[in-house]
Coordinates of C-alpha atoms and ligand atoms in Angstrom, one line a residue:
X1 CA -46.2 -48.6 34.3
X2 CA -47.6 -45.4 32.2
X3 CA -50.1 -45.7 29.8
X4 CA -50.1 -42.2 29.0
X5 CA -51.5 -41.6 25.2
X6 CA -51.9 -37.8 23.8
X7 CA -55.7 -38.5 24.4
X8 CA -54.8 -38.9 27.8
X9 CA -54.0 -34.6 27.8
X10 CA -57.4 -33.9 26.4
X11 CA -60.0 -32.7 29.1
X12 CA -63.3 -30.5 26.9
X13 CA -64.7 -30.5 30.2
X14 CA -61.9 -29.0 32.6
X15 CA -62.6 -26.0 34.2
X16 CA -59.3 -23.9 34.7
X17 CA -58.0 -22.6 37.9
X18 CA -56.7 -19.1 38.6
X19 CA -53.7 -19.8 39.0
X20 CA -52.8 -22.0 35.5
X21 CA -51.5 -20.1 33.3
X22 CA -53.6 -20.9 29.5
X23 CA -52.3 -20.6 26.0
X24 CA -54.7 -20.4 22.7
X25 CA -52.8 -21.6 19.8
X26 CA -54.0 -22.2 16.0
X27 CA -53.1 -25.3 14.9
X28 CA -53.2 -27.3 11.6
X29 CA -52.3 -31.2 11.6
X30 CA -51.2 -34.0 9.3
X31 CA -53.7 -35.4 7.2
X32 CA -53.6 -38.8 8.8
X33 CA -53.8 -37.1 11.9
X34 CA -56.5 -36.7 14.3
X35 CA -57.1 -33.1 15.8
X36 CA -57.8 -34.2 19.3
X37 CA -54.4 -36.3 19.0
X38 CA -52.7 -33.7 17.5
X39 CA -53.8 -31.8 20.0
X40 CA -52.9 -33.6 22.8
X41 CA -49.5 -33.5 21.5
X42 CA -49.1 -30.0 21.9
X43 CA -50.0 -30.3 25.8
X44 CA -47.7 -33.0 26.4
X45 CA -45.0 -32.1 24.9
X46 CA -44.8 -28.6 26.0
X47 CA -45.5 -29.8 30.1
X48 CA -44.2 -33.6 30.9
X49 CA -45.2 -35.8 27.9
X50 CA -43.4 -37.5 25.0
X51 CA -44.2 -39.3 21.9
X52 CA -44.0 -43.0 24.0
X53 CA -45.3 -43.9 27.5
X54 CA -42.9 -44.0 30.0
X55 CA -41.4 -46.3 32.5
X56 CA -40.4 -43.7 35.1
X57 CA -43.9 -41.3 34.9
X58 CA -45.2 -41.3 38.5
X59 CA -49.1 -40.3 39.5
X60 CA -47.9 -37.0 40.9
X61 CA -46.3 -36.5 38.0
X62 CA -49.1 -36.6 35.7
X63 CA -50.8 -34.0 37.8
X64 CA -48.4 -32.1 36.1
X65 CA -49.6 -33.0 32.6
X66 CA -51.1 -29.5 30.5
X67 CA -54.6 -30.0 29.5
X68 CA -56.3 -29.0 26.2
X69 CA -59.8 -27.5 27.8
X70 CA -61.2 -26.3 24.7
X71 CA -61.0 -27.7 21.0
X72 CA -62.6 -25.7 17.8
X73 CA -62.8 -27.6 15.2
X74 CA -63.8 -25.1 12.7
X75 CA -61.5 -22.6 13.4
X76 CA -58.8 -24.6 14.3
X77 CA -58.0 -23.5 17.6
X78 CA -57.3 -25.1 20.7
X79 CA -57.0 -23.8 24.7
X80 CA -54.5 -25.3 26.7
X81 CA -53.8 -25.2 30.5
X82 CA -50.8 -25.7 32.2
X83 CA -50.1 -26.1 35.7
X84 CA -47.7 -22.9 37.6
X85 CA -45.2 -25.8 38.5
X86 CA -44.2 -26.5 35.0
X87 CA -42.7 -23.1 34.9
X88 CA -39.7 -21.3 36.9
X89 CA -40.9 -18.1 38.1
X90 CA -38.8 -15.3 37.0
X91 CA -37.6 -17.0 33.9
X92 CA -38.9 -16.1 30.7
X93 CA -36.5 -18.4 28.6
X94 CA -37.7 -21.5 30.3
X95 CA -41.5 -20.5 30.2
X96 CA -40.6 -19.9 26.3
X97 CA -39.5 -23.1 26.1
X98 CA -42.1 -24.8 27.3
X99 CA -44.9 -22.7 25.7
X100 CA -43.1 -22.0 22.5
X101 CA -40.7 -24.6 22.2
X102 CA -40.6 -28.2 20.8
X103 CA -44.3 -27.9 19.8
X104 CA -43.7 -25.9 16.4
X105 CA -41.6 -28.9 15.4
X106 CA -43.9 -31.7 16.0
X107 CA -44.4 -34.3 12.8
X108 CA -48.5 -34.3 14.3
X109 CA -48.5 -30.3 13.1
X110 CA -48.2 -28.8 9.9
X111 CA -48.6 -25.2 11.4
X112 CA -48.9 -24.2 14.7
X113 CA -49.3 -20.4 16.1
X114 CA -49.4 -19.0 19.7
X115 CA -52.3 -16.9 19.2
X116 CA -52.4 -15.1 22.9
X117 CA -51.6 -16.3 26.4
X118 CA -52.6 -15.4 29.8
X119 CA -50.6 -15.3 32.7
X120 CA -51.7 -15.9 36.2
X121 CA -50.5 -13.5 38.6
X122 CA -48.3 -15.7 40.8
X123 CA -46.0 -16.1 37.6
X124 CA -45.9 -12.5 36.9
X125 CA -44.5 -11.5 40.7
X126 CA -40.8 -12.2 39.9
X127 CA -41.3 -10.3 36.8
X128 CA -39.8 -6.5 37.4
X129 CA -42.3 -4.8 34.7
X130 CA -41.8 -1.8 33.2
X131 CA -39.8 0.6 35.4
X132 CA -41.5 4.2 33.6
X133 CA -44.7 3.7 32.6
X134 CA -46.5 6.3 30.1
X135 CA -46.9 9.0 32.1
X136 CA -43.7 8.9 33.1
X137 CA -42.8 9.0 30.1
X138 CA -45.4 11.6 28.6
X139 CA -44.3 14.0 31.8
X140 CA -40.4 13.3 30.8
X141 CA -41.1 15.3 27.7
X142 CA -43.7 17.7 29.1
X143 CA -46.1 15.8 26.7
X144 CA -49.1 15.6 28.7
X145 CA -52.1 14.9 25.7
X146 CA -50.1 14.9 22.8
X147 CA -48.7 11.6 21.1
X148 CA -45.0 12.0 21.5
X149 CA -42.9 12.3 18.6
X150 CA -39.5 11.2 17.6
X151 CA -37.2 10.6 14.7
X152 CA -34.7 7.6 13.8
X153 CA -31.4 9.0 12.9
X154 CA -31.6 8.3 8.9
X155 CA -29.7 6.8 6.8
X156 CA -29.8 3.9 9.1
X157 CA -26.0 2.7 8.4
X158 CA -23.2 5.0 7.4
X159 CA -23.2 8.4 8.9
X160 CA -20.1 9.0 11.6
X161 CA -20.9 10.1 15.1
X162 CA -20.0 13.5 14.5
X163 CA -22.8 13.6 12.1
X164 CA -25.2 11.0 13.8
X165 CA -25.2 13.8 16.2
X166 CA -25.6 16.9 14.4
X167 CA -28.7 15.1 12.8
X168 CA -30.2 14.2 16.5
X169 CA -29.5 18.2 17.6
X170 CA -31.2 19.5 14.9
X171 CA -34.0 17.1 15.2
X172 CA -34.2 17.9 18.7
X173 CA -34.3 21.8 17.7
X174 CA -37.3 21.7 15.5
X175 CA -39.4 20.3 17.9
X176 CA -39.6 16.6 18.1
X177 CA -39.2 14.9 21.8
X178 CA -36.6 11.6 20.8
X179 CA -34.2 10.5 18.9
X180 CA -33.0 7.4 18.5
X181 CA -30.6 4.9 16.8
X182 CA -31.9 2.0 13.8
X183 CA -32.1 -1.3 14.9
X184 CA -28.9 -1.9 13.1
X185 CA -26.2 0.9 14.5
X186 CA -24.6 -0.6 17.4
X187 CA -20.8 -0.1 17.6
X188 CA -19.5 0.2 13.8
X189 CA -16.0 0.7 12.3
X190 CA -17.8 4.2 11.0
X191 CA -19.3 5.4 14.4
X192 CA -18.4 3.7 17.2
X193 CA -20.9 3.2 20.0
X194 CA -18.8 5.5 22.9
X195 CA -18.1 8.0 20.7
X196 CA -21.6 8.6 19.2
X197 CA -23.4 8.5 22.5
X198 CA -21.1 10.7 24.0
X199 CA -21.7 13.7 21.1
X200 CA -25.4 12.8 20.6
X201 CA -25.9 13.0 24.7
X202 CA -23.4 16.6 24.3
X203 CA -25.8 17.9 22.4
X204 CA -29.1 16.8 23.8
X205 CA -27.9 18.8 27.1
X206 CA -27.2 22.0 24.9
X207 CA -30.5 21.7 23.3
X208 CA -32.5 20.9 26.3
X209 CA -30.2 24.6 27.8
X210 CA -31.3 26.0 24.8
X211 CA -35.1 24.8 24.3
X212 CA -36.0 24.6 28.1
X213 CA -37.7 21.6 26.6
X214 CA -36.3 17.9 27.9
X215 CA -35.7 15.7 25.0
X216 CA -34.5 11.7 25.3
X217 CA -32.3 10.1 23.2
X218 CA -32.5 5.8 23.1
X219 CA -29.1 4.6 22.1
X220 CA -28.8 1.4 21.0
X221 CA -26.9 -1.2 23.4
X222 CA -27.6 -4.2 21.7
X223 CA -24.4 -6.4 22.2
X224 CA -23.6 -9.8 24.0
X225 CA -24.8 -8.9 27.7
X226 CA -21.4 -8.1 29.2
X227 CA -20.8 -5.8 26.4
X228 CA -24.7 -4.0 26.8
X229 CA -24.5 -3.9 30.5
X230 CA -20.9 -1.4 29.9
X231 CA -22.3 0.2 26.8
X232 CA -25.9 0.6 29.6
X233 CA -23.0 2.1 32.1
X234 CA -21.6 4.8 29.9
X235 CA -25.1 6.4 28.4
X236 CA -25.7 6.3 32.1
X237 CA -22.0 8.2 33.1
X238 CA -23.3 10.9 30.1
X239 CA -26.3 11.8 31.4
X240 CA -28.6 9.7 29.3
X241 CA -32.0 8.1 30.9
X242 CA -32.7 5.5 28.3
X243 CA -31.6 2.6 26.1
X244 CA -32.4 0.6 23.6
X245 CA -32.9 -2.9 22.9
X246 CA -33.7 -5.3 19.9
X247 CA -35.2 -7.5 22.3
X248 CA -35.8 -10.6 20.0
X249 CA -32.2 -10.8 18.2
X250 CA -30.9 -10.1 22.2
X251 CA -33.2 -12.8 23.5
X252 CA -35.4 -12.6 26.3
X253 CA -32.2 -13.8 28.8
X254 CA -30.4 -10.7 27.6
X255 CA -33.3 -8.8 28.4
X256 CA -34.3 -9.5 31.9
X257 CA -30.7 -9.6 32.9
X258 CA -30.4 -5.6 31.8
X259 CA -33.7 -4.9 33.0
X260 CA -32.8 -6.2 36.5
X261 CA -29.3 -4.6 36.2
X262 CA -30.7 -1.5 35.6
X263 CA -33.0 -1.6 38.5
X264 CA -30.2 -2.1 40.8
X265 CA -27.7 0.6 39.3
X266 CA -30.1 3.6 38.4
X267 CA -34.2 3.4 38.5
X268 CA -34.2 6.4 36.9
X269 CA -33.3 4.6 33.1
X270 CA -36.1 3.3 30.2
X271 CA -35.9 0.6 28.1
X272 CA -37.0 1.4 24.2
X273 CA -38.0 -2.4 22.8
X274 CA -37.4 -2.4 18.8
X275 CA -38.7 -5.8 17.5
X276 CA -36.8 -6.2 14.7
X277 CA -37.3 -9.9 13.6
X278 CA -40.5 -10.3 14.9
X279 CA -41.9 -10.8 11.6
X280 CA -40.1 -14.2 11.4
X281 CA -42.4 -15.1 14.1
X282 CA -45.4 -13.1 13.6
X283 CA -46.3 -12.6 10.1
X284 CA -47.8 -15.8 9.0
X285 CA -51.0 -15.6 10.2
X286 CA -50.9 -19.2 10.7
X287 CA -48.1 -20.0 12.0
X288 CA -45.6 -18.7 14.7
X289 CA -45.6 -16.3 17.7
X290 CA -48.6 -13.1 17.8
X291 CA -46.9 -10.3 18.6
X292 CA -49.6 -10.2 21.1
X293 CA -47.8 -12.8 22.8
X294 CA -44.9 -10.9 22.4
X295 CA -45.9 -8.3 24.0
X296 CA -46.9 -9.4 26.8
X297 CA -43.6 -11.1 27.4
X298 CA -41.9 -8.2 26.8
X299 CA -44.3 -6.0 29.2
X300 CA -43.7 -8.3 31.5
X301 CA -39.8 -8.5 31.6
X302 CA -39.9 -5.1 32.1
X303 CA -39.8 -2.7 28.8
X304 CA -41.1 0.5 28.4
X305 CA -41.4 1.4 24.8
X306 CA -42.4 -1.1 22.2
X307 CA -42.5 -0.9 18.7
X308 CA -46.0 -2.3 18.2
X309 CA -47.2 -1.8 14.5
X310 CA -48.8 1.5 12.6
X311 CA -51.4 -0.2 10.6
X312 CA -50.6 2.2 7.8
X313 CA -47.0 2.7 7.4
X314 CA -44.6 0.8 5.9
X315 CA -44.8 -2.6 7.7
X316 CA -47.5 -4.9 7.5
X317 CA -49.7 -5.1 10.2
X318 CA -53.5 -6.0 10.7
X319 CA -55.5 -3.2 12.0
X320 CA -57.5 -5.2 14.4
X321 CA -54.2 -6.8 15.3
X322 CA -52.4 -3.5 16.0
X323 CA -55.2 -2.3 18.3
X324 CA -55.2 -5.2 21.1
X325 CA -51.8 -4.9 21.1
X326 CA -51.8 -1.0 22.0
X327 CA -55.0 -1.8 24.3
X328 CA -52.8 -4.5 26.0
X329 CA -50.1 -2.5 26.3
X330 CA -52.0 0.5 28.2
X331 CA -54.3 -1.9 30.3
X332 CA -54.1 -2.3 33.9
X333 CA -52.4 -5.7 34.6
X334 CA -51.6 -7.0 37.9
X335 CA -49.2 -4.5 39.4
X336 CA -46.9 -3.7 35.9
X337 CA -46.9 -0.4 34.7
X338 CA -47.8 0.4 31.7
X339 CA -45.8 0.3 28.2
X340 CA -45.9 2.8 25.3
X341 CA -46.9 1.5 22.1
X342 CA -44.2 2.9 19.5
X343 CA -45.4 3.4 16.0
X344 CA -42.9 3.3 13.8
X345 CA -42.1 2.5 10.1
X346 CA -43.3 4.4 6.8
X347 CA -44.5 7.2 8.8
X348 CA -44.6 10.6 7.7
X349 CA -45.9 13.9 8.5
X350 CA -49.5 13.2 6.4
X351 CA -50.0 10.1 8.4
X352 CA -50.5 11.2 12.2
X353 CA -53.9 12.3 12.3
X354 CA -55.1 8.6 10.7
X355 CA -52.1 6.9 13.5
X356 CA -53.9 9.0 15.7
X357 CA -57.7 8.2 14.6
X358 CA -56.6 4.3 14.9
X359 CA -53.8 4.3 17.8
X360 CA -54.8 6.7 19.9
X361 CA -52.5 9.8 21.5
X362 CA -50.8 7.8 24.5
X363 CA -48.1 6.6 22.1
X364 CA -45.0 7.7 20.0
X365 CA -45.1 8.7 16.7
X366 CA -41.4 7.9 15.1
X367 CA -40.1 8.8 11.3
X368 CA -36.9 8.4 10.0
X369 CA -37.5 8.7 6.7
X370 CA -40.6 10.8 6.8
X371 CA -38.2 13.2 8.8
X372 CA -34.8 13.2 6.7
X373 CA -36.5 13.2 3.7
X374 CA -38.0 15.8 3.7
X375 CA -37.4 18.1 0.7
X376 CA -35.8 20.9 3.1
X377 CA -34.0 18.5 5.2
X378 CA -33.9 17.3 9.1
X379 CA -34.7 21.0 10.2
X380 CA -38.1 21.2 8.5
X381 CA -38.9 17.5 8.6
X382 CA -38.7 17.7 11.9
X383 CA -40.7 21.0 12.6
X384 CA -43.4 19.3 10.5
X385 CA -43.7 16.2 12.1
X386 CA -44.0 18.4 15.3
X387 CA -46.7 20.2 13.3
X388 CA -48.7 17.7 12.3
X389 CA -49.5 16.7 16.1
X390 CA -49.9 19.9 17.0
X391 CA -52.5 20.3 14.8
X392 CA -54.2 16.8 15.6
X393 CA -53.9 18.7 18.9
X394 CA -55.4 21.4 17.9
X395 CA -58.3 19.8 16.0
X396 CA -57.5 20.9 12.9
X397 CA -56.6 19.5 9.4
X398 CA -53.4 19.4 8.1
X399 CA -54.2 21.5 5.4
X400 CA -55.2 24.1 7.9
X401 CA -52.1 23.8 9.4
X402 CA -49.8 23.7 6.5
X403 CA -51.1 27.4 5.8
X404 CA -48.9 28.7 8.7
X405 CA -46.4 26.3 8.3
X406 CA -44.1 26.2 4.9
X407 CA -42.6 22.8 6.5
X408 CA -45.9 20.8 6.9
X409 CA -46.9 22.3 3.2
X410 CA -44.0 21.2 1.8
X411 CA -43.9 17.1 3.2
X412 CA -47.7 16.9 2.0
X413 CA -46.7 18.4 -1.3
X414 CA -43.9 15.6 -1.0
X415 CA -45.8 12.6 0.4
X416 CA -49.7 13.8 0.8
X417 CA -51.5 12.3 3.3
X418 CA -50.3 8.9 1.7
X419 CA -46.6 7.1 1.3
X420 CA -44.8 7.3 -1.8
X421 CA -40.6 7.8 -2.8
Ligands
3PG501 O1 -36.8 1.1 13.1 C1 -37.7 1.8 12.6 O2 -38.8 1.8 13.1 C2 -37.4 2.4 11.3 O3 -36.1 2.8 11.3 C3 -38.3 3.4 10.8 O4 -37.8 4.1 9.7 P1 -38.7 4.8 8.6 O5 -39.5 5.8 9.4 O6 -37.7 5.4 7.7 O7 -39.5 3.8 8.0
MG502 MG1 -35.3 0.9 11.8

């Protein structure tokens, strides 16, 4: 009864409504394959379609169907509409599915990338957002202009909790407003999870007694859900008002369902998104997920820190890139707060007034190894990432700087205002 084609999903002339939400994807296809065919692949078989026509389609069905509303040739982009009853409200994994699912597997595509997408706000409703916001944030630390800065406890793997958190207090000491665990230290044979987060917590109470300054410390929960959700429970039992996620390894599921745990057992607790894997996704630049997709998906479930590029450290990362995801990340949208971009990877001391120039002070500035390595050790690599913001504060150069600071003097000898071993 159908005669359904790809063609059939093709529409140059449809106007979109408010509430659709609209994906622009690059695509490249087959040789033998038309682009307008290859593109009406894409629509159908991320909304109802499927490589045949169908004996039990229906006419309010196709209603249903997504449309490709803008084709570009020459750059190889395309603009696709879907409908809001394609999706489940509230559930990211499904809208994932749909929007980044079957598609990249197609025989029609040779590449395929999700270049941006655009919610409507009907689908964002069930969505809980970030629970902070920046401010928050900044005010949490008494940062109210400066960038916030923040060490990862280095070397990534291998130190015991005892000394995890003798690292993190002395960090703490000299300055800097967070500390927080790699990507990779979750619960090891060498520092296991409960311990470490009780010491670190310990002694981010005796610095903040000491300092007078509040600090935060993002341990990381990542775990099967059950397990993140009682590792979530006891930062929460020590005092500690954030956690942290690899949200991509975790999966999007994992994420919402500690989001809205959280909001139901303590609203006073962040969420620190690392992206660790994102690159699989996000690094060809024609193929894959943005991270500008990402990020909204990730805003929108609810984070409040995400690591979101640096342009100059050690990660690759377009510079134009980088900046619409920070922009995105601090712009109004619907009624989510905002997110802090994290910049993270390669930094050092030399670098924050250039992260600054490009990014921006409503972020974090993080450096593990720009911190630990420093020739004096964590005490001064600290102070002088401290410094260095200060004097971006301040408005003057780091050389200026590094005259009343020995610390600061002694990273640029080590690293200038450049990276290097
Ligand atoms: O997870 C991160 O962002 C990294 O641990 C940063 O480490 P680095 O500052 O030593 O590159
Ligand atoms: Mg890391």
């Amino acid at each position: 009864m159908d005669s359904m084609n790809y063609l059939d999903y093709v529409d140059p002339g449809y106007r979109t409504k408010d509430h659709e939400l609209t994906c622009t994807y690059y695509l490249e296809h087959s040789k033998d394959i038309d682009f307008r065919w290859a593109a009406g692949a894409i629509a159908a078989e991320s909304s109802i379609g499927t490589w045949t026509s169908l004996s039990t389609m229906k006419e309010n069905i196709k209603e249903l169907a997504a449309r490709v509303y803008r084709l570009d040739k020459e750059n190889n982009t395309i603009k696709v509409a879907y409908p809001p009853e394609v999706f489940e409200a509230g559930n990211m994994p499904q809208i994932l599915s749909s929007i980044t699912g079957n598609i990249y597997g197609l025989e029609e595509l040779r590449r395929l990338r999700l270049l941006d997408v655009s919610f409507p706000r009907d689908l964002t409703e069930k969505f809980l957002g970030p629970n902070l916001g920046i401010n928050e944030i900044k005010n949490r630390v008494g940062a109210k202009d400066r960038p916030l800065v923040g060490t990862i406890v280095k070397p990534k793997l291998g130190l015991n909790s005892e000394d995890h958190s003798k690292v993190a207090k002395k960090s703490w000491k000299n300055g800097l407003d967070i500390v927080k665990d790699d990507e990779n230290l979750t619960s090891m044979q060498f520092n296991e999870f409960d311990e470490r987060v009780v010491k670190t917590l310990e002694k981010k109470h005796l610095v903040e007694e000491k300092t007078g300054e509040k600090k935060l410390y993002f341990p990381n929960v990542t775990a099967p859900v059950s397990e993140m959700k009682r590792r979530a429970d006891l930062v929460i039992e020590n005092g500690g008002k954030y956690v942290m996620i690899d949200i991509l390894t975790a999966g999007f599921s994992s994420l919402q369902e500690i989001r809205d745990y959280l909001e139901k057992k303590d609203r006073d607790i962040g969420i620190h998104a690392h992206r660790a894997q994102h690159a699989a996704y996000t690094r060809l630049k024609d193929h894959g997920i943005s991270m500008l997709s990402i990020a909204k998906f990730a805003r929108l479930v609810g984070v409040d820190n995400l690591h979101s590029g640096t342009v100059i450290g050690k990660m690759e990362g377009q510079e134009s890139e980088v900046k619409r995801i920070y922009s995105f990340l601090r712009s109004d949208w619907y009624d989510k707060k905002t997110t802090i971009p994290v910049a993270s990877g390669g930094l050092h001391p030399g670098l924050v007034p250039k992260v600054v120039e490009l990014l921006g002070r409503d972020i974090v500035i993080q450096a593990g190894g720009g911190v630990h390595g420093h020739p004096s050790g964590t005490e001064a690599g600290s102070k002088a990432l401290r410094d260095a913001a200060d004097a971006v504060m301040e408005g003057i150069s780091l050389n200026e700087k590094s005259k009343k600071s020995s610390e600061l003097k002694k990273a640029l000898n080590k690293w200038g205002p450049k990276k290097s071993n």
